PDB file of N, CA, C and O in Angstrom:
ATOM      1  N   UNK A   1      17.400  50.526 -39.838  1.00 68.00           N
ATOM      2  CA  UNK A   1      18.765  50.591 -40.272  1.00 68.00           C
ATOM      3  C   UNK A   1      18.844  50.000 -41.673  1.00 68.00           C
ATOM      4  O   UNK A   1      18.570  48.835 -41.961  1.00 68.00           O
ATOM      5  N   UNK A   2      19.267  50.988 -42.539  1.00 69.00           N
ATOM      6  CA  UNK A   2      19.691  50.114 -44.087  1.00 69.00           C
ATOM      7  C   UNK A   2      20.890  49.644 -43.953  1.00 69.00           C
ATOM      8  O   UNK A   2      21.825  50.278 -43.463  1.00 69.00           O
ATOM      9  N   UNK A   3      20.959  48.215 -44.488  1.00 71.00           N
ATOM     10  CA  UNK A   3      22.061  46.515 -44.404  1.00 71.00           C
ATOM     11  C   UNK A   3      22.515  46.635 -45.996  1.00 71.00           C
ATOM     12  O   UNK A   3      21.572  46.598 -46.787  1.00 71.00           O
ATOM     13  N   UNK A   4      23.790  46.767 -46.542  1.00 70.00           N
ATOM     14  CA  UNK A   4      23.927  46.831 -47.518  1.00 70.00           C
ATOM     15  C   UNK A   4      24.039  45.301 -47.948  1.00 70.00           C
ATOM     16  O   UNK A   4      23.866  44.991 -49.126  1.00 70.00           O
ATOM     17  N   UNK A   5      24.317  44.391 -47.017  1.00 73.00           N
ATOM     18  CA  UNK A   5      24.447  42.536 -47.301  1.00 73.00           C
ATOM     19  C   UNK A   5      25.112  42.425 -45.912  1.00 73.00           C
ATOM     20  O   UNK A   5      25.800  43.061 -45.113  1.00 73.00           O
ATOM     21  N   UNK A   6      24.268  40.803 -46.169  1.00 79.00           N
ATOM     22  CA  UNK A   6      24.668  40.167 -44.726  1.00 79.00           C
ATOM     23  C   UNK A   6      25.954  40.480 -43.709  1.00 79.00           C
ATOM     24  O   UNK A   6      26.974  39.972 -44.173  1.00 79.00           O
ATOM     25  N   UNK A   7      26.107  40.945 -42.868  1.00 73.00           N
ATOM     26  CA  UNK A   7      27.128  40.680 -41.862  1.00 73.00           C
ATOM     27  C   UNK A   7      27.721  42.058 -41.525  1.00 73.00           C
ATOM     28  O   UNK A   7      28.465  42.442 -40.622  1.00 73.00           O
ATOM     29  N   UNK A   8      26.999  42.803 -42.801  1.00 71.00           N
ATOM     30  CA  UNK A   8      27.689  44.673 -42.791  1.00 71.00           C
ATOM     31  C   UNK A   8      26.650  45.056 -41.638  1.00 71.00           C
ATOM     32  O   UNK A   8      25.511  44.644 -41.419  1.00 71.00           O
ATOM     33  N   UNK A   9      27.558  46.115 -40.892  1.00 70.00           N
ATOM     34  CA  UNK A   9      26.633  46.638 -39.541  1.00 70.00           C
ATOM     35  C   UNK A   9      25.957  48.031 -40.165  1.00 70.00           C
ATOM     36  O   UNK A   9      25.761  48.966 -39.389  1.00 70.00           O
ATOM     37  N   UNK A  10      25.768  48.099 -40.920  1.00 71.00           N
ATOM     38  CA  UNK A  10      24.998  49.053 -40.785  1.00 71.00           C
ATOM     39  C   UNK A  10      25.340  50.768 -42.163  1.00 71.00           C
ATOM     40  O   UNK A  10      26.449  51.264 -42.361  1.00 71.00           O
ATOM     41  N   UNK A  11      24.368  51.113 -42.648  1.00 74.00           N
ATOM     42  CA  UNK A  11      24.771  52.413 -43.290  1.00 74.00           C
ATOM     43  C   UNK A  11      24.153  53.674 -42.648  1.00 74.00           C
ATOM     44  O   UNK A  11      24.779  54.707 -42.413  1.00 74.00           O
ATOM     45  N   UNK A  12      22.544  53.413 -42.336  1.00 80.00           N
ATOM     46  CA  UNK A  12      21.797  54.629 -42.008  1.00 80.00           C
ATOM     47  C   UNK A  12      20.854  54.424 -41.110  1.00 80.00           C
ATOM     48  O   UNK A  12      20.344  53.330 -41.348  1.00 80.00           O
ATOM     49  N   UNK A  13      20.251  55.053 -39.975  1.00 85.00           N
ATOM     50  CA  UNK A  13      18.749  54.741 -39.429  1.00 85.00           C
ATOM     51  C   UNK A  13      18.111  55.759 -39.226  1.00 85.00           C
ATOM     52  O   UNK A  13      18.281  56.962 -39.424  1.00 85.00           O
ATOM     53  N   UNK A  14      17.088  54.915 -38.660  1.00 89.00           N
ATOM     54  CA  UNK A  14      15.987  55.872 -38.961  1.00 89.00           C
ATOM     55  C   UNK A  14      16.024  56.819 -37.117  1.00 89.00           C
ATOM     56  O   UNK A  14      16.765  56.294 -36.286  1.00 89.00           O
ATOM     57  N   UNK A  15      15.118  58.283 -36.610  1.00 91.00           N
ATOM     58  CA  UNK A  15      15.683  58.430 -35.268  1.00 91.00           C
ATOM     59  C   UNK A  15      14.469  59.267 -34.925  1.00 91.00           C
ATOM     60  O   UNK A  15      13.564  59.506 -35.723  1.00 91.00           O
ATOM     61  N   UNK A  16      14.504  59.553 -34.089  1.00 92.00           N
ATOM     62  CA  UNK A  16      13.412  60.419 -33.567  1.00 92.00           C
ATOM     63  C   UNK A  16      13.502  61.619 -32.501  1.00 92.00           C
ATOM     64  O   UNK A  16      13.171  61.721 -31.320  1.00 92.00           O
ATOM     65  N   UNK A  17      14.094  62.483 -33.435  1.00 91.00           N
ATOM     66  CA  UNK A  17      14.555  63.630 -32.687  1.00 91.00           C
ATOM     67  C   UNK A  17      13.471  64.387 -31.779  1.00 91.00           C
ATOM     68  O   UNK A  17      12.427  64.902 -32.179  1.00 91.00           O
ATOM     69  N   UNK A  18      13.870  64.346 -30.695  1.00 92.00           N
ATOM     70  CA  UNK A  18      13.865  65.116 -29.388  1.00 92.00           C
ATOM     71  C   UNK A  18      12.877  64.315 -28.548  1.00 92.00           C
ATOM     72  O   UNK A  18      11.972  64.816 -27.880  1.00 92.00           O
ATOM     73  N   UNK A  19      13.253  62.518 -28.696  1.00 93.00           N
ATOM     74  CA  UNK A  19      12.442  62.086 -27.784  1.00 93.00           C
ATOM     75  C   UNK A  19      13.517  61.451 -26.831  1.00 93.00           C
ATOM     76  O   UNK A  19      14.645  60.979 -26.976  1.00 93.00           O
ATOM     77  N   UNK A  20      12.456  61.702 -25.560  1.00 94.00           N
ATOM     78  CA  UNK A  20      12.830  61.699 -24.533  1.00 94.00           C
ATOM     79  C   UNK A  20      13.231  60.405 -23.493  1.00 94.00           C
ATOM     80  O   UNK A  20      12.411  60.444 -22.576  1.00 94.00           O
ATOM     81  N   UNK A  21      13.801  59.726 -23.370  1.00 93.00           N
ATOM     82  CA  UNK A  21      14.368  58.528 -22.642  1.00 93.00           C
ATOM     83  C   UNK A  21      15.423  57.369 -23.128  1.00 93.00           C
ATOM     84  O   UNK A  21      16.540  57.552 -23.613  1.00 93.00           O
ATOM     85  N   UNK A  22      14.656  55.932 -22.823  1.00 90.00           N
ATOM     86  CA  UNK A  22      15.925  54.662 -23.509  1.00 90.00           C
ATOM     87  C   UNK A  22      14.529  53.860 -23.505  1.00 90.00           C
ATOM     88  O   UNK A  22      13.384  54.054 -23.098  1.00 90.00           O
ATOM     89  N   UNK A  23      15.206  52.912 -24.142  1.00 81.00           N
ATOM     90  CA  UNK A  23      14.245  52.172 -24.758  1.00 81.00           C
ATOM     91  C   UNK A  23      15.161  50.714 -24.436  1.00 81.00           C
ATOM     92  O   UNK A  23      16.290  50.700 -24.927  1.00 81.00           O
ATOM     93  N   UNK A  24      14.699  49.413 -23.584  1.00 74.00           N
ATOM     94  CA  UNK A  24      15.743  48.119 -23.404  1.00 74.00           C
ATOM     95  C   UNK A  24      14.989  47.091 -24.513  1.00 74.00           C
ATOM     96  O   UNK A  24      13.963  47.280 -25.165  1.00 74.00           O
ATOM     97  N   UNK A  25      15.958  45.854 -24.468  1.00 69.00           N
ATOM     98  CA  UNK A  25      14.971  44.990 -24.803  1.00 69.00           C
ATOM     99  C   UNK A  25      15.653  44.066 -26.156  1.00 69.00           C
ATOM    100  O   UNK A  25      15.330  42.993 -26.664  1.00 69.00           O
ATOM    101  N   UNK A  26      16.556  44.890 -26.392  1.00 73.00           N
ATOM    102  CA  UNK A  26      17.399  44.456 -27.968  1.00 73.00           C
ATOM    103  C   UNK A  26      18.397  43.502 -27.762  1.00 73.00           C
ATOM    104  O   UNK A  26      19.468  43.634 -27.170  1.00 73.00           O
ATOM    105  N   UNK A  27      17.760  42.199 -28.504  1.00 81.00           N
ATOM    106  CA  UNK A  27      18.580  41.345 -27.870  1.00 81.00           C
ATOM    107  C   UNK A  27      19.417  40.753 -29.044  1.00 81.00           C
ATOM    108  O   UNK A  27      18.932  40.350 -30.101  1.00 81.00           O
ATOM    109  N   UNK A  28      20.898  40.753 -28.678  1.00 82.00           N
ATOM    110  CA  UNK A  28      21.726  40.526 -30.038  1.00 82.00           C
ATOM    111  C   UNK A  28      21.862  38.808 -29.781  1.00 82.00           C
ATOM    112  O   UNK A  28      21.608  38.181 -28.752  1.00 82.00           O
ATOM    113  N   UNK A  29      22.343  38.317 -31.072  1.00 87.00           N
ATOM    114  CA  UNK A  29      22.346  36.839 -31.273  1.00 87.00           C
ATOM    115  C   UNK A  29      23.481  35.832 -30.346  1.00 87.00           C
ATOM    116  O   UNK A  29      23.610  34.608 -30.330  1.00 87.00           O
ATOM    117  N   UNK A  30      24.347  37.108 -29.474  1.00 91.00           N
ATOM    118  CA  UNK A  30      24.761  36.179 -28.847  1.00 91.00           C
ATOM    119  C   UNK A  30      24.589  36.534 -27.179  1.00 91.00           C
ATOM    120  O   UNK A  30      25.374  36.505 -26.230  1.00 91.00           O
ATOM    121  N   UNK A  31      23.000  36.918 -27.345  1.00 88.00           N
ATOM    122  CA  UNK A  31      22.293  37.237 -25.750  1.00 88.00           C
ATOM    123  C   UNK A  31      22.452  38.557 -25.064  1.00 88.00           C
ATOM    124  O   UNK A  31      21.775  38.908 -24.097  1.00 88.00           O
ATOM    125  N   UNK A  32      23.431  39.291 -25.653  1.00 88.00           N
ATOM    126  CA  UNK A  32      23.816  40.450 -25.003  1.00 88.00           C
ATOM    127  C   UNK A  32      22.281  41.316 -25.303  1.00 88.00           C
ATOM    128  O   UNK A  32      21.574  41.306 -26.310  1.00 88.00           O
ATOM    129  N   UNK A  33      22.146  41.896 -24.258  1.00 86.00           N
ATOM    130  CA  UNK A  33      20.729  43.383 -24.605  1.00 86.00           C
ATOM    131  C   UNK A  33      21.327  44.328 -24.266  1.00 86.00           C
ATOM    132  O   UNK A  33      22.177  44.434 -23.382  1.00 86.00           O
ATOM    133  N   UNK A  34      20.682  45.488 -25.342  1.00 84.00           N
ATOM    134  CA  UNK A  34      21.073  46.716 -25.431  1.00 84.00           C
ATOM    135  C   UNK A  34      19.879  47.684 -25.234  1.00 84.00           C
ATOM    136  O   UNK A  34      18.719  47.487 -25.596  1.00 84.00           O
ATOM    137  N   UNK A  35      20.346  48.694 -24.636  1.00 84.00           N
ATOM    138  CA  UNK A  35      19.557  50.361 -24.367  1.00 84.00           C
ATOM    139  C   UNK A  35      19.816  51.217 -25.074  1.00 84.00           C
ATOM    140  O   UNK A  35      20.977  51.624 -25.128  1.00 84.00           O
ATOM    141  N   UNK A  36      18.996  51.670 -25.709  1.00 84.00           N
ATOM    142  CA  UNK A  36      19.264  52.954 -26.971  1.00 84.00           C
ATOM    143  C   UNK A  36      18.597  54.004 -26.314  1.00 84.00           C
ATOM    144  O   UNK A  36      17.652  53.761 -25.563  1.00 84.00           O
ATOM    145  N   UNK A  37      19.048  55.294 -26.548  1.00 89.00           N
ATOM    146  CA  UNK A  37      18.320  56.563 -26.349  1.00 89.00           C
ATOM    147  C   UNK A  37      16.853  56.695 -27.165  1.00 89.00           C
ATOM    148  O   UNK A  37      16.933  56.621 -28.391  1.00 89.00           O
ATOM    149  N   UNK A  38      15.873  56.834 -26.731  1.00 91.00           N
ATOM    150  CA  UNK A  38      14.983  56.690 -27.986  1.00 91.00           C
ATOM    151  C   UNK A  38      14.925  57.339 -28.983  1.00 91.00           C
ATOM    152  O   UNK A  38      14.342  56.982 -30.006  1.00 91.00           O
ATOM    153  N   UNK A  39      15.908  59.064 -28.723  1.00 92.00           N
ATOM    154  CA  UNK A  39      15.945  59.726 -29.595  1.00 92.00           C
ATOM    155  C   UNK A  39      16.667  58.899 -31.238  1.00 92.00           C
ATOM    156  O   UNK A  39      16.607  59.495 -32.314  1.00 92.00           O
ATOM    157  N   UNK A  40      17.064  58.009 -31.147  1.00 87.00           N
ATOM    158  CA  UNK A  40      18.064  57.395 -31.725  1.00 87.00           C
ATOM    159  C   UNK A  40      17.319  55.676 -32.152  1.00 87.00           C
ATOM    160  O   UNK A  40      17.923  54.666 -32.511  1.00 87.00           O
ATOM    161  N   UNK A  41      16.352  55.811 -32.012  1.00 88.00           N
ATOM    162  CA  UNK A  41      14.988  54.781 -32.579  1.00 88.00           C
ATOM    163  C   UNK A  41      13.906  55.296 -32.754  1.00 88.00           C
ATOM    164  O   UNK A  41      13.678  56.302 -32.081  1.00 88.00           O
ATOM    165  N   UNK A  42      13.121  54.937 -33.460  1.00 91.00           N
ATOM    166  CA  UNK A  42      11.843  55.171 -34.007  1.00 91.00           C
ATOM    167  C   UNK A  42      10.637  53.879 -33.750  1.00 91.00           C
ATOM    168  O   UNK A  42      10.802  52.692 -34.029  1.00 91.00           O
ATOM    169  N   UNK A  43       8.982  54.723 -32.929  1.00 91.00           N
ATOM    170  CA  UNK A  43       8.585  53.762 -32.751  1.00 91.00           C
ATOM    171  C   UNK A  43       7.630  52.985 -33.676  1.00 91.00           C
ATOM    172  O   UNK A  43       6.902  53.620 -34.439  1.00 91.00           O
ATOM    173  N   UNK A  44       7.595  51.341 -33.637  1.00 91.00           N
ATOM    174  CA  UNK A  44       7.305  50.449 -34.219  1.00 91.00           C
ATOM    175  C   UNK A  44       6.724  51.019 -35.994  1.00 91.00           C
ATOM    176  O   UNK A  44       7.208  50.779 -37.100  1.00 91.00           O
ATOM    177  N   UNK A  45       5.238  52.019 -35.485  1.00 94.00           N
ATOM    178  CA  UNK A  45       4.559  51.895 -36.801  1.00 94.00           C
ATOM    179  C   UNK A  45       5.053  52.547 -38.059  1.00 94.00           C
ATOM    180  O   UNK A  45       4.968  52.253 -39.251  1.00 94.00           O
ATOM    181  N   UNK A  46       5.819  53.936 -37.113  1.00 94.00           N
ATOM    182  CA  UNK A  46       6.588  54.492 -38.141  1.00 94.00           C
ATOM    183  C   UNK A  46       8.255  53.581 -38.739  1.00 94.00           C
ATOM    184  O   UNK A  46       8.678  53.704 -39.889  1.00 94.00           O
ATOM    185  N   UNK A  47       8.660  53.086 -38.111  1.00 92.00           N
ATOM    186  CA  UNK A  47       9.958  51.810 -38.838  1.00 92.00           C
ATOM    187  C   UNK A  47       9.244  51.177 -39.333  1.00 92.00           C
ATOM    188  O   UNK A  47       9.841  50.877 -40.367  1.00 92.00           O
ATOM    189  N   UNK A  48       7.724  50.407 -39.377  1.00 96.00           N
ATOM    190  CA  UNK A  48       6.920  49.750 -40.623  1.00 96.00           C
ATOM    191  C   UNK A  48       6.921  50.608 -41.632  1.00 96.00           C
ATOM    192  O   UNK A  48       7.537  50.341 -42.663  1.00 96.00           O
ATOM    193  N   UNK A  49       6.298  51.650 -41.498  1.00 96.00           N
ATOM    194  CA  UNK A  49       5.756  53.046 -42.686  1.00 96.00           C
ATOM    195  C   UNK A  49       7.126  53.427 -43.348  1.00 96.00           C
ATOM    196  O   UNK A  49       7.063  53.913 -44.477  1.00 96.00           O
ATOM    197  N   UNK A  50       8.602  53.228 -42.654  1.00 93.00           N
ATOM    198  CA  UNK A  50       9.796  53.537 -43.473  1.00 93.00           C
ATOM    199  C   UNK A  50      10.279  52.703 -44.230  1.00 93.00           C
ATOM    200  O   UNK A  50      10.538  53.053 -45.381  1.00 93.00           O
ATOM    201  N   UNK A  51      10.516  51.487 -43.842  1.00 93.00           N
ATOM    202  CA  UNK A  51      10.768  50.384 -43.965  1.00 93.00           C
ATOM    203  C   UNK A  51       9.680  50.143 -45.586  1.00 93.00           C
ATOM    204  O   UNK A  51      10.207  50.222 -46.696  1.00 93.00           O
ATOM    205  N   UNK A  52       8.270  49.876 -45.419  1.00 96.00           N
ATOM    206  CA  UNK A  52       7.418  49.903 -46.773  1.00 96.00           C
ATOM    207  C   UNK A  52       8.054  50.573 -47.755  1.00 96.00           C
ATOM    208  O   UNK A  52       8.449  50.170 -48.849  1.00 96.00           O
ATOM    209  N   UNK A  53       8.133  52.034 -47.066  1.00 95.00           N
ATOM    210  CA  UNK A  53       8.694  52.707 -48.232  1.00 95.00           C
ATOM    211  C   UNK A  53      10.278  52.697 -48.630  1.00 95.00           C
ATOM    212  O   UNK A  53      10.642  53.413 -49.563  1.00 95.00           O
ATOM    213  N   UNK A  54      11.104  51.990 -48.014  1.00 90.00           N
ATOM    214  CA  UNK A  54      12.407  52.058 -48.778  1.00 90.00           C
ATOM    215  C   UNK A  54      12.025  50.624 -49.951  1.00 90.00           C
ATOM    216  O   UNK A  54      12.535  50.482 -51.062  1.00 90.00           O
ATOM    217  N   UNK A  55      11.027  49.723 -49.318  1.00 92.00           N
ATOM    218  CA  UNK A  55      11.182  49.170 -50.638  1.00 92.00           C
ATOM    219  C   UNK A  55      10.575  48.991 -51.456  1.00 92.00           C
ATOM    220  O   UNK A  55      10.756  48.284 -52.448  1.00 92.00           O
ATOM    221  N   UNK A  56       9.507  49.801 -51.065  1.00 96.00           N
ATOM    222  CA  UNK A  56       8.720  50.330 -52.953  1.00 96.00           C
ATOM    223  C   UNK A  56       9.455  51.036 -53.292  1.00 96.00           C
ATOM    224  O   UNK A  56       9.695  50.832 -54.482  1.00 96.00           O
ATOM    225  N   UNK A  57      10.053  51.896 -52.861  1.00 94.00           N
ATOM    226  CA  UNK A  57      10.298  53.597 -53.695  1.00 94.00           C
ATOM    227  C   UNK A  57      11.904  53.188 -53.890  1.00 94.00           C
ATOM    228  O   UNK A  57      12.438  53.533 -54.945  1.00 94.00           O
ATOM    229  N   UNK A  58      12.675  52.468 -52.907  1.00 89.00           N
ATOM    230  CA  UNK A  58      14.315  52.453 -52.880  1.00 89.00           C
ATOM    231  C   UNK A  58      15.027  54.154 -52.120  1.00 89.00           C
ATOM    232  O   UNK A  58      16.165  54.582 -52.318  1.00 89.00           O
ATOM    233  N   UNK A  59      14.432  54.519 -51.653  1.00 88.00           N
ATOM    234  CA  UNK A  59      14.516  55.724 -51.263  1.00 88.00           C
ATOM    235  C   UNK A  59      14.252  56.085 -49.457  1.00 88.00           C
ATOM    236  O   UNK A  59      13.692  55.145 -48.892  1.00 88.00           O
ATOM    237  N   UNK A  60      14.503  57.010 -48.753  1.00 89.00           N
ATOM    238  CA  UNK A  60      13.583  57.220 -47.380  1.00 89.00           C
ATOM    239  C   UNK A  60      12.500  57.789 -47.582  1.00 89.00           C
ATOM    240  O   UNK A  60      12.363  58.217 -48.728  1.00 89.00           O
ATOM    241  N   UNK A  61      11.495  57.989 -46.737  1.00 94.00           N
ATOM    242  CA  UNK A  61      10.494  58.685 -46.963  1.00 94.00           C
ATOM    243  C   UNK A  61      10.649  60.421 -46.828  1.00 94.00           C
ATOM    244  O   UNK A  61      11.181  60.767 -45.773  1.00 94.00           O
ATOM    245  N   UNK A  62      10.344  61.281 -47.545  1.00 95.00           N
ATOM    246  CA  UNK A  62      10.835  62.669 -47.257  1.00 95.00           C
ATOM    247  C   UNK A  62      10.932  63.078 -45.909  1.00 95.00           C
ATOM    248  O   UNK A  62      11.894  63.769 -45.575  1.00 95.00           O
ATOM    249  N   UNK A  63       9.765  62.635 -44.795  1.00 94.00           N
ATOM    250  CA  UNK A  63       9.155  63.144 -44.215  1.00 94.00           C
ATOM    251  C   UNK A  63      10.197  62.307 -42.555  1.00 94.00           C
ATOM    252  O   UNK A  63      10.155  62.519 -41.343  1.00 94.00           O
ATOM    253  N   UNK A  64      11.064  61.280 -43.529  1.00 93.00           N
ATOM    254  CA  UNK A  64      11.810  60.310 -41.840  1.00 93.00           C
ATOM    255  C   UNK A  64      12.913  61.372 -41.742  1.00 93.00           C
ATOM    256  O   UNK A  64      13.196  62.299 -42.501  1.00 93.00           O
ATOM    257  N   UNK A  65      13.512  60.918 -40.458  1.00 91.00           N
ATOM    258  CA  UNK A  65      14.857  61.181 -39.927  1.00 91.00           C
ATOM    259  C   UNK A  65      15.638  60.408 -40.021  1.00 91.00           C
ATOM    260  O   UNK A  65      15.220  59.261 -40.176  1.00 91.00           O
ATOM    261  N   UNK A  66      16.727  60.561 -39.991  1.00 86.00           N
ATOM    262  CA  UNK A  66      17.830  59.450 -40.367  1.00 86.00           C
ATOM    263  C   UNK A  66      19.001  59.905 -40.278  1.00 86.00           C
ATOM    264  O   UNK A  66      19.374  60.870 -40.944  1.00 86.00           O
ATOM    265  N   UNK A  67      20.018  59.049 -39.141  1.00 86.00           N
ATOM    266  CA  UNK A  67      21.371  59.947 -39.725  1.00 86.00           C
ATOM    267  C   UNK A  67      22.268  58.832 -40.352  1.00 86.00           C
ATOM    268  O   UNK A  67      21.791  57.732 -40.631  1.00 86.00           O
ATOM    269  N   UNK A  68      23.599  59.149 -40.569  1.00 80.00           N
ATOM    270  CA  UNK A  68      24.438  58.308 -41.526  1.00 80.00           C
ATOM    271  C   UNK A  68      25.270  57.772 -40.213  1.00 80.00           C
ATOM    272  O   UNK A  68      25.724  58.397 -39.254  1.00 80.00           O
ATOM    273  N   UNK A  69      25.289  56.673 -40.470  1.00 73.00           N
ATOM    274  CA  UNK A  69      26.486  55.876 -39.532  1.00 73.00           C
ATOM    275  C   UNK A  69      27.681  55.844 -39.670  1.00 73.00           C
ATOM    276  O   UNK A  69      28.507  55.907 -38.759  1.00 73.00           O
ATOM    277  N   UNK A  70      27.948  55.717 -41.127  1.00 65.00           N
ATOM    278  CA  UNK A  70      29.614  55.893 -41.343  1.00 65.00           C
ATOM    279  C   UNK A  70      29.954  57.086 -41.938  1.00 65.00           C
ATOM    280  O   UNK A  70      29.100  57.893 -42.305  1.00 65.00           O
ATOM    281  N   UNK A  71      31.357  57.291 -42.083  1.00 53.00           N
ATOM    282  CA  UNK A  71      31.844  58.497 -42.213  1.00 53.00           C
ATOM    283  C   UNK A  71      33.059  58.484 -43.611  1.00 53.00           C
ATOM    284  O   UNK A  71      33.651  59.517 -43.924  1.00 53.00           O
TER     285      UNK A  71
END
């Protein structure tokens, strides 16, 4: 997810279209855990490999998915 500054929820993430299940385990700071579709997360090595590249390049990588959060 790109954070434009502290406390903002969110502009864009990264997703992984047409995968199949949920994924638990996300634990927010005031204990609550959350289940995401996985289509709608990306796993670990590739959010490293995106993540590198938004901040060498400032950009996504051509090759990620991503949709826009706000409207």
């Amino acid at each position: 997810m790109v954070i434009l500054f502290e406390g903002e929820y969110g502009e864009q993430h990264a997703t992984s279209p047409g995968a199949v299940g949920s994924s638990g385990g996300f634990a927010l700071s005031n204990g609550q855990v959350d289940e995401y579709p996985d289509d709608e997360t990306v796993p670990l090595e590739a959010a490293l490999r995106i993540v590198s590249h938004l901040l060498r390049e400032g950009s996504w990588p051509a090759d990620a998915q991503w949709v826009a959060d706000r409207y």
